[in-house]
Coordinates of C-alpha atoms in Angstrom, one line a residue:
Chain A
M445 CA 33.0 110.7 79.9
I446 CA 33.2 109.3 83.3
K447 CA 36.9 108.9 84.8
S448 CA 36.5 106.4 87.0
L449 CA 34.7 103.8 84.1
F450 CA 37.6 104.8 82.2
L451 CA 40.2 103.9 84.5
F452 CA 38.9 100.4 85.3
N453 CA 38.3 99.7 81.1
L454 CA 42.0 100.8 81.3
R455 CA 43.2 98.7 84.1
E456 CA 40.6 95.5 82.0
N457 CA 42.2 95.6 78.9
K458 CA 46.6 96.7 79.9
I459 CA 47.7 93.3 79.1
L460 CA 45.9 93.7 75.5
I461 CA 47.4 97.3 74.7
I462 CA 50.8 97.0 76.5
A463 CA 50.7 93.4 73.9
F464 CA 50.1 94.8 70.8
S465 CA 52.1 98.0 71.1
L466 CA 54.8 96.1 71.8
I467 CA 54.1 93.3 69.1
G468 CA 53.6 96.5 66.6
T469 CA 57.1 98.4 67.7
L470 CA 58.8 94.7 68.0
Y471 CA 57.7 94.2 64.1
A472 CA 59.1 97.9 63.1
T473 CA 62.6 97.7 64.8
V474 CA 63.3 94.4 63.2
S475 CA 61.9 96.0 59.6
I476 CA 63.8 98.9 60.1
G477 CA 67.1 96.8 61.3
M478 CA 66.6 94.5 58.4
Y479 CA 66.9 98.6 56.3
D480 CA 70.1 98.3 54.4
P481 CA 70.1 101.3 51.9
S482 CA 73.0 99.2 49.6
S483 CA 72.0 95.6 49.6
A484 CA 68.2 97.3 48.3
E485 CA 69.2 95.2 45.3
A486 CA 69.7 92.1 47.2
L487 CA 66.5 92.4 48.8
E488 CA 64.8 92.9 45.9
A489 CA 67.1 89.2 44.9
M490 CA 65.2 87.8 47.9
L491 CA 62.0 89.1 46.9
D492 CA 62.0 87.3 43.2
L493 CA 61.9 83.9 44.5
L494 CA 58.9 84.2 45.8
P495 CA 55.4 83.8 43.8
E496 CA 54.9 87.4 42.9
A497 CA 50.9 87.2 43.5
M498 CA 52.2 86.6 47.1
I499 CA 54.3 89.7 47.3
R500 CA 51.8 92.2 46.0
M501 CA 49.4 90.8 48.5
M502 CA 51.5 91.2 51.4
G503 CA 52.2 94.3 49.6
F504 CA 56.0 94.2 49.0
D505 CA 55.8 95.3 45.3
Q506 CA 56.9 98.5 46.1
I507 CA 59.4 97.8 48.9
G508 CA 62.9 99.2 47.2
G509 CA 63.4 102.9 47.1
D510 CA 64.2 104.8 49.8
I511 CA 63.2 104.2 53.8
T512 CA 60.4 105.9 54.1
H513 CA 59.0 103.7 50.9
Y514 CA 60.5 100.7 52.6
V515 CA 58.7 101.0 55.7
S516 CA 55.2 102.3 55.0
N517 CA 55.3 99.5 52.1
Y518 CA 56.4 96.5 54.3
L519 CA 54.5 97.5 57.6
Y520 CA 51.4 99.6 55.7
G521 CA 50.6 96.8 53.3
F522 CA 50.2 94.2 56.2
I523 CA 50.4 94.1 59.2
M524 CA 49.5 97.4 60.1
L525 CA 46.2 96.5 58.6
L526 CA 46.0 92.7 60.4
F527 CA 46.6 93.5 63.6
P528 CA 44.6 96.5 65.0
V529 CA 41.7 94.4 62.8
I530 CA 42.4 92.2 65.1
F531 CA 42.9 94.6 68.0
S532 CA 39.8 95.8 67.2
I533 CA 37.3 92.7 66.9
M534 CA 38.3 91.9 70.8
L535 CA 38.2 95.1 72.6
G536 CA 34.9 96.4 70.4
T537 CA 33.4 93.5 71.8
K538 CA 34.2 93.5 75.0
L539 CA 33.7 97.2 75.4
V540 CA 29.7 96.7 75.4
S541 CA 28.5 93.1 74.7
K542 CA 30.2 91.5 76.6
Y543 CA 29.3 93.9 79.9
V544 CA 25.7 93.5 78.5
D545 CA 26.4 89.5 78.2
Q546 CA 27.5 89.0 81.9
G547 CA 25.3 91.4 83.0
S548 CA 27.9 93.5 84.2
M549 CA 26.3 96.3 82.2
T550 CA 23.0 96.1 83.6
Y551 CA 24.8 96.6 86.8
L552 CA 27.0 100.0 85.5
L553 CA 23.3 100.9 84.4
T554 CA 22.4 101.6 88.1
M555 CA 24.9 103.9 88.5
P556 CA 24.3 107.8 88.1
Y557 CA 25.0 108.5 84.8
T558 CA 22.8 108.3 81.2
R559 CA 24.1 105.2 79.3
R560 CA 25.0 107.8 76.4
K561 CA 27.7 109.1 78.9
I562 CA 29.0 105.5 79.5
V563 CA 29.0 104.5 76.0
I564 CA 30.3 107.2 75.1
T565 CA 33.4 106.4 77.9
Q566 CA 33.6 103.0 76.4
A567 CA 34.4 104.5 72.5
V568 CA 36.1 107.1 73.3
F569 CA 38.8 104.3 75.4
F570 CA 38.7 102.5 72.1
A571 CA 39.5 105.6 70.2
L572 CA 42.5 106.3 72.4
S573 CA 43.9 102.5 73.0
L574 CA 44.0 102.7 69.7
F575 CA 46.2 105.5 69.0
V576 CA 48.3 104.7 71.7
I577 CA 48.9 101.4 69.7
I578 CA 50.0 103.0 66.3
F579 CA 51.8 106.2 67.9
F580 CA 54.5 103.6 69.6
N581 CA 55.0 102.5 66.1
V582 CA 55.2 105.5 64.7
L583 CA 57.7 106.3 67.5
V584 CA 59.5 103.6 67.6
I585 CA 60.4 103.8 63.5
I586 CA 60.9 107.8 64.0
V587 CA 63.2 107.3 66.4
M588 CA 65.2 104.0 64.9
S589 CA 65.7 105.3 61.4
E590 CA 66.4 109.0 62.9
S591 CA 69.0 107.1 64.5
M592 CA 70.6 104.8 62.0
F593 CA 69.8 106.7 58.6
P594 CA 69.3 110.4 60.1
G595 CA 67.3 112.7 57.7
S596 CA 66.4 109.9 55.7
L597 CA 62.7 109.2 56.8
D598 CA 60.4 111.5 55.3
I599 CA 58.6 112.4 58.5
W600 CA 55.4 114.0 58.1
K601 CA 54.5 112.0 55.0
F602 CA 55.0 109.1 56.8
I603 CA 52.5 110.7 59.5
M604 CA 50.1 111.7 56.8
L605 CA 50.4 108.3 56.2
N606 CA 49.6 106.7 59.8
L607 CA 46.4 109.8 60.6
V608 CA 44.6 107.7 57.7
T609 CA 45.4 104.5 59.1
Y610 CA 44.6 105.5 62.2
A611 CA 40.6 107.0 61.2
V612 CA 40.0 104.1 58.8
H613 CA 40.7 101.8 61.5
L614 CA 38.8 104.2 63.7
A615 CA 36.2 103.3 61.2
L616 CA 36.8 99.9 60.9
F617 CA 36.7 99.9 65.0
G618 CA 33.2 101.6 64.6
L619 CA 31.6 98.8 62.4
T620 CA 32.5 96.6 65.6
F621 CA 31.3 98.9 68.4
L622 CA 28.3 98.7 66.2
C623 CA 28.0 95.4 66.1
S624 CA 28.7 95.6 70.0
V625 CA 25.9 97.7 70.6
L626 CA 23.5 96.1 68.8
F627 CA 24.0 92.2 69.4
S628 CA 23.6 91.4 73.6
D629 CA 24.7 87.9 72.7
S630 CA 28.9 88.6 72.8
S631 CA 29.7 85.5 70.7
K632 CA 27.1 86.7 67.7
S633 CA 29.4 90.1 68.1
L634 CA 32.3 88.1 68.0
G635 CA 31.3 86.5 64.8
V636 CA 29.8 89.4 63.0
S637 CA 31.7 92.5 63.4
G638 CA 34.9 89.8 63.3
G639 CA 33.7 88.3 59.6
I640 CA 32.7 92.3 58.2
L641 CA 36.0 93.3 59.3
I642 CA 38.0 89.8 58.1
S643 CA 36.9 90.1 55.1
F644 CA 37.5 93.5 54.3
F645 CA 40.7 92.5 55.0
I646 CA 40.9 89.6 52.5
L647 CA 39.3 91.9 49.8
N648 CA 42.2 94.0 49.8
M649 CA 44.5 91.2 49.7
L650 CA 42.8 89.5 46.1
S651 CA 42.0 93.1 44.7
S652 CA 45.9 93.5 44.5
I653 CA 46.7 90.2 43.0
S654 CA 46.0 90.5 39.3
E655 CA 44.1 93.5 37.7
Q656 CA 41.1 90.7 37.1
T657 CA 40.8 90.9 40.7
E658 CA 41.5 94.9 41.2
F659 CA 37.7 96.2 41.3
L660 CA 37.5 94.5 44.7
K661 CA 38.9 97.3 45.8
Y662 CA 36.2 99.2 45.9
F663 CA 35.0 96.7 48.6
T664 CA 37.0 97.6 51.0
P665 CA 37.7 100.7 52.9
F666 CA 41.8 99.6 53.3
T667 CA 42.1 101.1 49.9
L668 CA 41.6 104.7 51.4
I669 CA 45.5 103.6 52.5
D670 CA 46.6 104.2 49.7
I671 CA 50.7 104.4 50.4
E672 CA 51.7 105.4 46.7
H673 CA 49.2 108.1 46.8
I674 CA 49.9 110.0 50.4
L675 CA 54.0 109.6 50.0
A676 CA 54.2 110.9 46.7
S677 CA 51.3 113.9 47.3
G678 CA 51.7 114.4 50.7
G679 CA 49.5 116.9 51.8
N680 CA 47.0 115.1 49.7
G681 CA 46.5 112.9 52.3
V682 CA 44.4 115.1 54.2
L683 CA 40.8 114.8 52.6
G684 CA 40.9 111.1 52.8
F685 CA 41.7 111.6 56.6
I686 CA 39.1 113.8 57.3
F687 CA 36.1 111.7 55.0
T688 CA 37.1 108.8 56.9
L689 CA 37.8 110.6 60.4
I690 CA 33.7 112.2 60.1
T691 CA 32.7 108.5 58.7
A692 CA 34.1 106.8 62.1
I693 CA 32.4 109.7 63.8
A694 CA 29.2 108.8 62.2
I695 CA 29.1 105.2 62.9
F696 CA 29.7 105.9 66.9
I697 CA 27.6 108.4 66.5
V698 CA 24.6 106.0 65.6
S699 CA 25.9 103.0 67.4
I700 CA 26.0 105.6 70.6
E701 CA 22.1 106.4 69.9
I702 CA 21.3 102.9 69.2
F703 CA 22.3 101.6 72.7
H704 CA 20.6 104.5 74.2
R705 CA 17.6 103.7 73.1
K706 CA 18.0 99.6 73.0
S707 CA 16.3 97.5 76.0
I708 CA 18.8 95.6 77.7
I709 CA 17.5 92.3 77.7
I710 CA 19.7 89.0 78.4
Chain B
M506 CA 7.8 105.4 95.9
I507 CA 7.1 102.7 93.2
E508 CA 4.1 103.1 90.6
I509 CA 3.5 99.7 88.2
K510 CA 0.6 100.1 86.3
N511 CA -0.7 97.2 83.3
L512 CA 3.6 96.5 82.6
T513 CA 3.5 94.3 80.2
Q514 CA 6.8 93.1 78.4
I515 CA 6.7 90.4 76.1
Y516 CA 9.5 88.4 74.8
A517 CA 10.6 86.3 71.6
S518 CA 9.4 83.5 73.4
K519 CA 6.0 84.6 74.2
K520 CA 7.3 84.8 78.1
G521 CA 7.5 87.6 79.8
I522 CA 4.8 90.0 82.1
F523 CA 1.3 90.3 81.5
D524 CA -0.6 93.2 82.6
V525 CA 1.6 93.7 86.4
S526 CA 0.0 96.4 88.7
F527 CA 1.4 97.6 91.6
T528 CA 2.6 100.1 94.1
V529 CA 5.7 100.4 96.9
K530 CA 4.6 103.0 99.2
K531 CA 7.5 105.8 100.7
G532 CA 8.4 103.5 103.8
E533 CA 7.2 100.0 102.4
V534 CA 8.5 96.6 102.5
F535 CA 6.7 95.2 99.6
G536 CA 7.6 91.6 98.7
Y537 CA 7.8 90.2 95.0
L538 CA 7.0 86.1 95.7
G539 CA 6.6 83.4 92.6
P540 CA 9.1 80.5 91.2
N541 CA 12.1 80.8 89.0
G542 CA 11.0 82.6 85.8
A543 CA 8.0 83.7 86.5
G544 CA 8.6 87.2 85.5
K545 CA 10.6 89.4 88.5
T546 CA 13.4 89.7 87.4
T547 CA 12.0 91.3 83.8
T548 CA 9.2 93.6 86.5
I549 CA 13.4 94.7 88.0
R550 CA 14.7 95.2 84.7
G551 CA 11.6 97.5 83.6
I552 CA 12.1 99.6 87.2
L553 CA 15.2 100.6 86.4
G554 CA 14.7 101.2 82.8
Q555 CA 16.7 98.7 81.2
M556 CA 14.1 97.9 79.1
N557 CA 11.9 99.6 76.5
I558 CA 8.3 98.2 77.9
N559 CA 5.4 96.7 75.5
E560 CA 2.4 98.8 77.2
G561 CA 1.6 100.2 81.0
Y562 CA 3.6 102.9 83.2
I563 CA 6.4 103.0 85.5
R564 CA 7.2 105.5 87.3
I565 CA 9.7 106.1 90.7
N566 CA 9.1 108.9 92.7
D567 CA 7.3 110.5 90.0
L568 CA 9.8 109.8 87.5
D569 CA 10.1 107.8 84.4
P570 CA 13.0 105.9 84.5
R571 CA 13.3 105.4 80.7
V572 CA 13.8 109.2 80.8
D573 CA 15.6 110.5 84.4
I574 CA 17.6 107.4 84.8
V575 CA 20.9 109.5 86.4
K576 CA 18.2 111.1 89.5
I577 CA 16.1 108.0 89.8
N578 CA 19.8 106.0 90.0
K579 CA 21.1 108.5 92.4
L580 CA 18.0 107.2 95.2
I581 CA 18.4 103.3 93.9
G582 CA 20.5 100.6 95.8
Y583 CA 20.3 97.9 93.2
L584 CA 21.1 94.3 94.3
P585 CA 21.3 91.6 91.2
G586 CA 20.4 88.2 90.8
E587 CA 23.5 86.8 90.2
M588 CA 26.8 88.9 90.8
A589 CA 28.6 87.1 88.0
F590 CA 31.2 90.3 86.8
F591 CA 34.3 92.0 87.8
D592 CA 35.9 88.9 88.2
H593 CA 39.7 89.9 88.9
Y594 CA 38.7 92.5 91.2
T595 CA 39.2 91.8 94.5
G596 CA 36.1 92.7 96.5
K597 CA 37.9 95.7 98.2
Q598 CA 38.5 96.7 94.6
F599 CA 35.0 96.5 93.4
L600 CA 33.8 97.8 96.4
D601 CA 36.2 101.1 95.9
F602 CA 35.4 101.7 92.2
I603 CA 31.4 101.4 92.8
C604 CA 32.3 103.9 95.9
K605 CA 33.9 105.8 92.8
M606 CA 31.3 105.6 90.1
R607 CA 29.0 107.0 93.3
K608 CA 31.3 109.6 93.9
L609 CA 30.4 108.6 97.7
E610 CA 32.8 109.9 100.2
D611 CA 31.6 108.5 103.3
F612 CA 32.4 105.3 104.1
S613 CA 31.6 104.4 107.7
K614 CA 27.7 102.8 106.1
R615 CA 30.3 100.6 104.1
E616 CA 32.1 99.8 107.0
N617 CA 29.1 99.2 109.1
L618 CA 27.9 96.5 107.1
N619 CA 31.4 95.0 105.9
E620 CA 31.3 94.2 109.9
M621 CA 27.7 93.4 110.3
F622 CA 28.3 90.5 107.6
E623 CA 31.8 89.4 108.6
L624 CA 32.9 90.4 104.9
D625 CA 36.4 89.1 103.8
T626 CA 36.7 91.9 101.0
K627 CA 40.5 90.8 100.5
G628 CA 40.2 87.9 97.9
L629 CA 39.2 88.3 94.2
I630 CA 35.9 87.8 93.4
K631 CA 36.7 84.6 91.0
K632 CA 37.1 83.0 94.3
M633 CA 34.2 83.5 96.4
S634 CA 31.4 81.6 97.3
K635 CA 28.1 82.2 95.7
G636 CA 27.0 83.8 99.5
M637 CA 30.4 85.9 99.5
K638 CA 29.6 87.2 96.4
Q639 CA 26.0 87.8 97.6
K640 CA 27.2 89.5 101.0
L641 CA 29.9 91.6 98.7
G642 CA 26.4 92.9 96.5
I643 CA 24.8 93.6 99.5
V644 CA 26.9 95.7 100.4
A645 CA 27.4 97.6 97.7
A646 CA 23.6 98.0 97.1
F647 CA 23.5 99.9 100.6
M648 CA 26.9 101.5 101.6
H649 CA 25.5 104.8 100.0
D650 CA 22.4 105.0 102.0
P651 CA 19.3 105.0 99.5
D652 CA 16.1 106.2 99.5
I653 CA 14.9 103.1 97.5
L654 CA 16.4 99.6 97.6
I655 CA 15.8 96.9 94.8
L656 CA 16.6 93.7 95.3
D657 CA 16.5 91.3 93.8
E658 CA 17.1 87.5 95.3
P659 CA 18.9 89.0 98.1
T660 CA 19.1 85.7 100.6
S661 CA 20.3 83.3 98.1
G662 CA 23.3 81.7 98.7
L663 CA 23.1 82.9 101.9
D664 CA 23.7 80.6 105.0
P665 CA 20.9 81.2 107.7
L666 CA 22.9 83.3 110.1
M667 CA 23.6 85.7 107.5
Q668 CA 19.9 85.4 106.3
N669 CA 18.8 86.8 109.6
K670 CA 21.3 89.0 109.5
F671 CA 20.1 90.5 106.4
L672 CA 16.3 90.2 106.9
E673 CA 17.4 92.8 110.2
L674 CA 19.0 94.9 108.4
I675 CA 15.7 95.1 106.2
L676 CA 13.6 95.8 109.1
S677 CA 16.1 98.5 110.1
E678 CA 16.1 100.1 106.7
K679 CA 12.4 100.0 106.6
K680 CA 12.2 102.3 110.3
K681 CA 14.5 104.8 108.3
G682 CA 11.8 104.9 105.8
K683 CA 13.5 103.6 103.3
T684 CA 10.9 101.9 100.3
I685 CA 12.1 98.5 99.6
L686 CA 11.0 96.1 96.7
M687 CA 12.6 92.7 97.1
S688 CA 12.0 89.8 95.2
S689 CA 12.0 86.3 96.9
H690 CA 11.3 82.4 96.1
I691 CA 10.9 81.7 100.0
F692 CA 7.6 83.0 101.3
E693 CA 9.0 82.5 104.9
E694 CA 11.5 85.4 104.4
V695 CA 9.4 87.1 103.0
E696 CA 6.1 87.0 105.8
R697 CA 8.6 87.9 108.1
V698 CA 10.2 90.9 106.6
C699 CA 7.3 92.3 104.5
D700 CA 4.5 94.7 104.9
R701 CA 2.9 93.1 101.4
A702 CA 3.5 90.7 98.8
G703 CA 2.2 90.5 95.0
I704 CA 2.4 86.8 94.1
I705 CA 3.2 86.4 90.3
K706 CA 3.2 83.3 88.3
E707 CA 3.8 82.9 84.7
G708 CA 4.4 86.5 84.4
R709 CA 1.1 87.6 85.6
M710 CA 0.4 89.0 89.5
I711 CA -2.2 86.9 91.1
A712 CA -2.7 87.6 94.3
I713 CA -1.4 91.0 96.6
E714 CA -1.6 89.9 100.2
D715 CA -1.0 92.0 103.0
F716 CA 0.6 90.8 106.1
S717 CA -0.1 93.7 108.5
E718 CA -3.8 92.3 108.7
K719 CA -4.1 90.5 112.1
E720 CA -5.2 86.8 111.2
K721 CA -2.6 84.5 110.2
K722 CA -3.2 83.3 106.8
V723 CA -1.1 80.5 106.5
A724 CA -0.5 77.0 108.9
D725 CA 2.4 76.3 109.3
I726 CA 2.6 72.6 108.8
Y727 CA 4.5 69.9 110.8
L728 CA 5.2 66.4 110.1
I729 CA 4.8 64.7 113.0
T730 CA 6.4 60.2 113.4
L731 CA 4.8 58.3 116.5
K732 CA 6.8 55.6 117.8
K733 CA 3.7 53.1 117.0
P734 CA 0.3 54.4 114.3
N735 CA -2.1 55.8 115.8
D736 CA -4.9 56.9 114.4
K737 CA -6.8 58.2 117.2
L738 CA -4.5 61.4 116.1
L739 CA -6.9 61.7 112.9
S740 CA -9.8 62.5 114.9
S741 CA -8.2 64.8 117.9
G742 CA -9.7 67.8 116.4
L743 CA -6.5 69.3 115.1
D744 CA -6.6 69.3 111.2
V745 CA -4.5 65.6 110.4
I746 CA -3.4 64.0 107.5
K747 CA -2.0 60.7 107.3
K748 CA 0.7 60.1 105.6
N749 CA 2.0 56.9 106.2
D750 CA 1.8 54.6 109.1
T751 CA 3.7 56.3 111.4
V752 CA 4.1 60.0 110.3
Y753 CA 1.3 62.4 110.2
Q754 CA 0.8 65.9 108.5
I755 CA -1.1 68.4 111.2
S756 CA -1.4 72.2 110.1
V757 CA -1.4 74.4 112.5
K758 CA -2.5 78.3 112.3
D759 CA -2.6 79.8 115.9
N760 CA -4.1 76.8 117.6
Y761 CA -1.1 75.7 118.7
K762 CA -2.1 75.5 122.8
E763 CA -4.4 72.8 121.8
F764 CA -1.6 71.6 119.4
L765 CA 1.1 71.1 121.8
K766 CA -1.5 69.4 124.3
T767 CA -2.7 66.9 122.2
L768 CA 1.2 65.8 120.8
S769 CA 2.1 65.7 124.5
T770 CA -0.3 62.7 125.4
Y771 CA 0.9 60.5 122.5
D772 CA 4.5 58.9 122.2
V773 CA 6.2 61.1 120.2
I774 CA 9.8 60.6 118.6
H775 CA 9.9 63.4 115.4
I776 CA 9.1 66.6 114.7
D777 CA 9.6 68.5 111.6
H778 CA 9.0 71.7 110.4
K779 CA 7.8 71.6 106.4
K780 CA 8.9 74.4 104.4
Q781 CA 5.6 75.2 101.8
S782 CA 6.6 75.9 98.7
I783 CA 5.2 79.0 96.6
E784 CA 2.6 76.5 94.8
D785 CA 1.8 75.0 98.8
I786 CA 1.2 78.0 99.6
F787 CA -1.6 78.9 97.2
M788 CA -3.5 76.0 97.6
T789 CA -3.7 77.1 101.3
Y790 CA -4.6 81.0 100.6
Y791 CA -7.1 79.2 97.6
G792 CA -8.2 76.4 98.8
G793 CA -7.1 74.7 95.6
H794 CA -8.7 76.9 92.9
Q795 CA -7.4 77.6 89.6
H796 CA -6.6 81.3 89.7
D797 CA -5.8 83.0 86.2

């Protein structure tokens, strides 16, 4: 970790981080504001107006019930999958590939640090900014539901859900980072990593449409964010979390080593 | 000391550098001359340890840049060919960032250089002219007082006054015993400050010239315009070529006395010093032979 490079990244990307945190918290605020335990039926009636396949695609089919189920399904079936993915693609491309493309990486690499140190700083910076975005979202949801409906949110299960979500996004970011390290052309990096991540996202949506498409869930890591399973068993999410986290770290280590060994030619 | 032996790096486009060898001794200023695209920047990338070279050997103070890059980077000051980044930093913020990255605490050299190049560091880099960015890059490369300087076309974008100041800076750094490698496509500036120069063309080193040798090899070329055509000039004993009706080209080496004496008897209305391209210089050096 290089402190001055970390601060440099922060300066360069603070608007992106703040924007994504705000969008997330805004969405969370609205969704909790809309929750009314007595009118769950009214909500279901409203959802009945929409085509069933669309509701499932958005992950709204389990939206009834207590606030934990409501918030989890409302946000973690769609919004909290899509926003961090877009964030990953944007930031991941920027942190390595764009700097190589622009020539600033050549310059940074003439500073007295190993390449590993420089690229680890970039990876840690991303992992932390993703954490900040999800953390703000969790904080807003917990504070709001505790003040509006004290004691009704199952905080530990909800946090568990977020840990798994974070780990999955971290692994997906690892893929963006890998592309960023592999391609010295930033538009290529953006295209390939965007293609992979958006495909995962679309596969996840398609897999929930009907029984015929359900098998698609084996081809997307978003399946690991199994809301019902995590909310039902709570602690059982730990295993998935650890497994995903290890995968993410492995992808990062591979990326760091590739960057250490590659020729920086532009 | 920079040592390069049989360096070969071929890109997918089949371009690159082939079997390049040269040494820059401690305290020496070495010019690296060649037209754009000849392979100068590729060689510099190799010295900076940024590419895995196909073949050959690069050492800086006996260290391999691909292995001991941290030690080497502490010794090196690097000026890139183009400063196309850190756009929304001001000049000062950029220099502050580089100082922090280098853990530099003595700002005296930075301030001297700012003053010397009349650099205004308040503005955003994005809005700076090419020359201003170049000056900023020069300050960033020299401010930590490195032992070795790797400068990629350092005078490009600078106005003649600043070019002069820069060349003076090179001479004063050389006096302090700094090892300097500077690439360029301008022969005059290399001849003025460098002890030796390698000339690279299409990826191959075609000559290494020693400028400390007494005899001046490259002639100065003047275009003389006379009021009326007078072909008597052609038989004056000087090296004269008739360009058109009233314009004559004269090559002068160390025979300025004769040159001035002869001209004083003619009705000269204009004298122009012709800047020579590297190709012209090859012709003068090698009498038009093709060198591979």
